[in-house]
Short mmCIF file of C-alpha atoms in Angstrom, two decimals:
data_model
loop_
_atom_site.label_atom_id
_atom_site.label_comp_id
_atom_site.label_asym_id
_atom_site.label_seq_id
_atom_site.Cartn_x
_atom_site.Cartn_y
_atom_site.Cartn_z
CA MET X 1 -26.51 -48.18 17.20
CA SER X 2 -29.94 -50.45 18.29
CA GLU X 3 -33.25 -48.72 19.26
CA PRO X 4 -33.61 -50.63 22.43
CA ASP X 5 -30.63 -48.03 22.54
CA ILE X 6 -30.94 -45.19 21.80
CA TRP X 7 -34.37 -44.84 23.51
CA PRO X 8 -33.04 -44.84 26.36
CA ARG X 9 -30.34 -41.61 25.79
CA TRP X 10 -32.82 -40.02 24.77
CA LEU X 11 -35.24 -40.54 27.77
CA LEU X 12 -32.97 -40.15 29.95
CA GLY X 13 -31.38 -37.00 28.43
CA PHE X 14 -34.44 -35.75 28.33
CA ILE X 15 -34.24 -36.16 32.46
CA LEU X 16 -31.67 -34.27 32.66
CA ALA X 17 -32.63 -31.26 29.94
CA LEU X 18 -36.27 -30.81 32.44
CA HIS X 19 -34.47 -30.72 35.60
CA LEU X 20 -31.41 -28.57 35.14
CA CYS X 21 -34.51 -26.09 33.58
CA LEU X 22 -35.61 -26.56 36.93
CA ALA X 23 -33.04 -26.30 39.64
CA ALA X 24 -31.78 -23.05 37.37
CA LEU X 25 -35.63 -22.27 37.42
CA TRP X 26 -35.58 -22.31 41.52
CA SER X 27 -32.03 -20.68 41.74
CA PHE X 28 -33.55 -17.82 40.07
CA THR X 29 -36.85 -17.31 41.05
CA ILE X 30 -36.15 -17.60 45.05
CA PRO X 31 -35.82 -14.60 47.05
CA PRO X 32 -32.42 -14.64 48.76
CA PHE X 33 -31.78 -16.80 51.50
CA GLU X 34 -35.75 -17.60 51.42
CA ALA X 35 -34.90 -21.72 51.29
CA PRO X 36 -33.68 -23.40 54.39
CA ASP X 37 -30.32 -22.15 55.81
CA GLU X 38 -28.41 -20.39 52.82
CA PRO X 39 -28.19 -17.62 54.89
CA GLY X 40 -25.32 -19.73 57.30
CA HIS X 41 -23.90 -20.74 54.17
CA ALA X 42 -23.42 -17.93 52.05
CA ARG X 43 -21.91 -16.57 55.08
CA TYR X 44 -19.16 -19.56 55.15
CA VAL X 45 -18.22 -19.02 51.87
CA ASN X 46 -18.06 -15.17 52.49
CA PHE X 47 -15.94 -16.31 55.53
CA LEU X 48 -13.36 -18.57 53.50
CA LEU X 49 -13.02 -15.53 50.56
CA GLU X 50 -12.34 -12.88 52.87
CA HIS X 51 -10.15 -15.32 55.73
CA ARG X 52 -8.74 -17.91 53.30
CA ARG X 53 -9.28 -19.95 56.68
CA LEU X 54 -11.75 -22.05 58.37
CA PRO X 55 -13.99 -20.49 60.38
CA VAL X 56 -14.54 -21.29 64.62
CA ALA X 57 -18.27 -23.50 65.07
CA GLY X 58 -19.83 -21.23 67.16
CA GLU X 59 -17.76 -17.53 66.92
CA GLU X 60 -17.24 -17.35 63.91
CA ALA X 61 -19.68 -17.92 59.72
CA ARG X 62 -22.37 -17.25 62.38
CA GLY X 63 -25.44 -20.92 61.48
CA GLU X 64 -23.06 -22.93 59.43
CA ALA X 65 -19.45 -23.11 60.94
CA HIS X 66 -19.83 -26.23 62.45
CA GLN X 67 -19.61 -28.03 59.25
CA PRO X 68 -17.32 -29.70 56.51
CA PRO X 69 -15.58 -27.24 54.78
CA LEU X 70 -15.21 -29.66 50.75
CA TYR X 71 -18.46 -27.77 49.41
CA TYR X 72 -18.09 -23.79 50.89
CA ALA X 73 -14.13 -24.52 49.61
CA VAL X 74 -15.71 -24.97 46.09
CA ALA X 75 -18.26 -22.08 46.22
CA ALA X 76 -15.60 -19.54 47.43
CA ALA X 77 -12.74 -20.84 44.60
CA VAL X 78 -16.42 -20.37 41.54
CA ALA X 79 -16.44 -16.95 43.69
CA GLY X 80 -13.45 -15.63 43.35
CA ILE X 81 -12.10 -17.15 39.98
CA SER X 82 -15.77 -15.39 39.29
CA GLY X 83 -15.19 -12.32 40.47
CA GLY X 84 -18.02 -12.09 42.87
CA GLY X 85 -17.26 -10.62 46.05
CA PRO X 86 -18.73 -12.11 49.24
CA VAL X 87 -22.53 -12.40 49.34
CA PRO X 88 -24.01 -9.20 50.59
CA THR X 89 -25.86 -12.04 54.03
CA GLU X 90 -27.77 -9.22 56.27
CA VAL X 91 -31.30 -10.30 56.57
CA ARG X 92 -34.80 -8.59 58.07
CA ARG X 93 -36.71 -11.15 59.24
CA ASN X 94 -40.25 -11.13 57.84
CA PRO X 95 -42.30 -10.79 61.79
CA ALA X 96 -45.18 -11.28 58.77
CA PHE X 97 -44.20 -15.26 57.67
CA ARG X 98 -45.88 -17.65 59.07
CA TRP X 99 -43.37 -19.40 61.78
CA TYR X 100 -43.88 -16.35 63.55
CA GLY X 101 -47.79 -16.61 63.24
CA GLY X 102 -48.70 -13.56 60.62
CA THR X 103 -49.86 -15.50 56.85
CA GLN X 104 -46.96 -14.51 54.42
CA GLU X 105 -44.81 -17.49 52.97
CA ASN X 106 -40.66 -14.95 52.85
CA LYS X 107 -38.92 -15.66 56.08
CA TYR X 108 -37.60 -12.52 55.64
CA LEU X 109 -37.84 -9.19 54.18
CA HIS X 110 -37.17 -8.99 50.00
CA ASP X 111 -38.89 -4.60 49.18
CA MET X 112 -35.36 -3.11 49.49
CA GLU X 113 -33.49 -6.24 48.16
CA ALA X 114 -30.26 -5.78 46.37
CA PRO X 115 -29.18 -7.37 43.00
CA ALA X 116 -28.09 -10.87 44.60
CA GLY X 117 -25.64 -11.83 41.13
CA THR X 118 -22.77 -14.04 43.58
CA LEU X 119 -25.44 -15.65 45.35
CA HIS X 120 -27.26 -16.69 41.64
CA ARG X 121 -23.48 -18.44 40.65
CA LEU X 122 -22.86 -19.83 43.78
CA ARG X 123 -26.54 -21.35 43.30
CA LEU X 124 -25.99 -22.26 39.64
CA ILE X 125 -22.34 -24.89 41.05
CA SER X 126 -25.58 -26.47 42.80
CA VAL X 127 -27.91 -26.48 39.50
CA ALA X 128 -24.51 -29.00 37.71
CA LEU X 129 -24.38 -30.36 41.16
CA SER X 130 -27.74 -31.62 40.53
CA GLY X 131 -27.49 -32.77 37.10
CA GLY X 132 -24.69 -35.00 38.24
CA THR X 133 -26.24 -37.20 40.67
CA ILE X 134 -29.19 -37.38 38.28
CA LEU X 135 -26.17 -39.28 36.11
CA CYS X 136 -25.26 -41.66 39.31
CA VAL X 137 -28.85 -41.96 39.39
CA TYR X 138 -28.25 -43.73 35.92
CA LEU X 139 -25.80 -45.26 36.28
CA MET X 140 -26.76 -47.17 39.76
CA GLY X 141 -29.01 -49.09 37.75
CA ALA X 142 -27.20 -49.25 34.32
CA VAL X 143 -24.05 -51.24 36.07
CA SER X 144 -25.71 -53.04 38.22
CA GLY X 145 -26.71 -56.19 35.60
CA ILE X 146 -30.27 -56.52 37.22
CA VAL X 147 -32.35 -53.78 35.48
CA SER X 148 -32.21 -52.61 31.89
CA ARG X 149 -30.93 -49.01 30.96
CA ARG X 150 -34.34 -48.40 29.96
CA ALA X 151 -35.59 -48.63 33.73
CA ALA X 152 -31.94 -47.16 35.02
CA ALA X 153 -33.57 -43.98 33.37
CA LEU X 154 -36.61 -44.25 34.34
CA ALA X 155 -34.78 -44.22 38.03
CA ALA X 156 -33.23 -41.40 37.48
CA GLY X 157 -36.38 -39.65 37.07
CA VAL X 158 -38.09 -40.50 39.94
CA ALA X 159 -34.96 -38.55 41.62
CA ALA X 160 -34.58 -35.99 39.82
CA PHE X 161 -38.50 -35.28 40.23
CA ILE X 162 -38.99 -35.67 43.71
CA PRO X 163 -40.15 -31.86 44.82
CA GLN X 164 -37.79 -31.27 47.55
CA PHE X 165 -34.32 -31.95 45.65
CA SER X 166 -35.28 -30.32 42.18
CA PHE X 167 -36.58 -26.73 45.25
CA ILE X 168 -32.88 -27.83 47.60
CA SER X 169 -30.37 -27.96 43.24
CA GLY X 170 -31.32 -24.80 42.89
CA SER X 171 -30.48 -23.24 46.47
CA LEU X 172 -27.05 -22.66 48.46
CA ASN X 173 -26.35 -25.58 50.64
CA ASN X 174 -23.77 -28.13 50.77
CA ASP X 175 -26.37 -31.34 50.00
CA ASN X 176 -26.05 -30.54 46.69
CA LEU X 177 -22.57 -31.81 47.44
CA ALA X 178 -23.09 -34.55 50.14
CA ASN X 179 -25.58 -35.07 47.45
CA LEU X 180 -23.47 -36.34 44.26
CA LEU X 181 -21.14 -37.70 46.45
CA SER X 182 -22.86 -39.82 47.86
CA ALA X 183 -24.99 -41.01 44.59
CA ALA X 184 -20.84 -41.73 43.29
CA ALA X 185 -20.22 -43.85 45.84
CA LEU X 186 -22.59 -46.15 45.38
CA ALA X 187 -22.92 -46.71 41.95
CA CYS X 188 -19.04 -47.22 42.40
CA LEU X 189 -20.52 -50.21 44.52
CA VAL X 190 -23.18 -51.39 42.67
CA ARG X 191 -20.12 -51.81 40.06
CA GLY X 192 -18.00 -53.80 43.20
CA MET X 193 -20.49 -55.98 43.85
CA ARG X 194 -20.90 -56.83 40.16
CA ALA X 195 -18.40 -60.55 39.53
CA GLY X 196 -15.10 -59.41 37.72
CA ALA X 197 -15.55 -56.33 39.06
CA GLY X 198 -11.64 -56.25 40.67
CA LEU X 199 -10.66 -53.85 43.01
CA GLY X 200 -11.06 -50.68 41.25
CA PRO X 201 -14.85 -49.44 41.44
CA TRP X 202 -14.08 -50.17 45.36
CA GLY X 203 -11.53 -48.03 46.32
CA ILE X 204 -13.05 -45.22 43.62
CA ALA X 205 -15.59 -45.43 46.35
CA GLY X 206 -13.80 -44.78 48.78
CA LEU X 207 -12.80 -41.67 47.24
CA PHE X 208 -16.32 -41.03 46.72
CA THR X 209 -17.23 -41.71 49.93
CA GLY X 210 -14.07 -39.63 51.85
CA LEU X 211 -14.90 -36.57 49.89
CA GLY X 212 -18.12 -36.76 51.05
CA LEU X 213 -16.78 -36.90 54.65
CA ILE X 214 -15.73 -33.89 54.10
CA THR X 215 -18.40 -32.07 52.42
CA LYS X 216 -21.00 -33.47 55.32
CA PHE X 217 -21.38 -35.33 58.11
CA THR X 218 -24.59 -37.11 56.72
CA SER X 219 -22.49 -38.95 54.03
CA LEU X 220 -21.94 -41.21 57.43
CA ALA X 221 -24.18 -43.00 55.84
CA MET X 222 -22.29 -44.06 53.16
CA ILE X 223 -20.01 -46.36 56.08
CA PRO X 224 -22.73 -49.33 56.60
CA CYS X 225 -23.65 -49.40 52.90
CA GLY X 226 -20.45 -49.53 51.20
CA LEU X 227 -20.02 -52.92 54.00
CA ILE X 228 -23.46 -53.81 53.07
CA ALA X 229 -21.81 -53.02 49.96
CA VAL X 230 -19.16 -55.93 50.89
CA TRP X 231 -21.10 -58.72 52.21
CA LEU X 232 -23.26 -59.34 49.77
CA GLY X 233 -20.70 -58.62 46.57
CA ARG X 234 -18.08 -62.12 48.87
CA ASN X 235 -21.72 -64.11 49.33
CA SER X 236 -22.62 -63.32 45.66
CA GLY X 237 -19.00 -64.93 44.72
CA ARG X 238 -19.03 -67.92 46.60
CA GLY X 239 -22.57 -68.55 45.23
CA HIS X 240 -20.98 -68.31 41.06
CA ALA X 241 -18.33 -70.36 42.78
CA ALA X 242 -20.95 -72.72 43.94
CA VAL X 243 -22.34 -73.51 40.83
#
């Protein structure tokens, strides 16, 4: 294998390893529930663990019960298999929090904080999912036939080190699975637009989009993306036929 082929893989490996380290560091250093909406996400996981059914929105699992269930089902399964119990969700708001007119950064009080083993395990799921998202960003470029693999690796690096992305990657949040499924769908759409790709990439893109829709409603954005990809692919095919 020539050096130009090896170099992008080493670069991608370095980017991926560094991102995973940063996200894992966030997962262990962010105090419980200081990441966006974590108490609501934890209540949803707890409800699935304890009741083995979906919560009624507005009545049970306060905060995130309106969300589609796939991410929470995965998290609950991992918590159950790993022997972790429900995540303690008793929180006390910090009256000195900035949004309440104070000067402190933390939204909740942590002076009597109990160990959050299950929460940290579930945060590590998000870390792993974020690594998959970075790989899919790389694949978008690598399968396009337009940019080099080196450029694809650099694009993955840009995505990996967006501050908010790396921060959310260390938290209990369904954005992480939605990001992975959307990135995977986009990579398949890019592959499908290439001449001679066949129906396989389109079908797999539809599968990832469907899974995204039962993860988070923002995955609806993949439907217009798919329609645009089909239109571009058909026009590209006509252009090649005309030549």
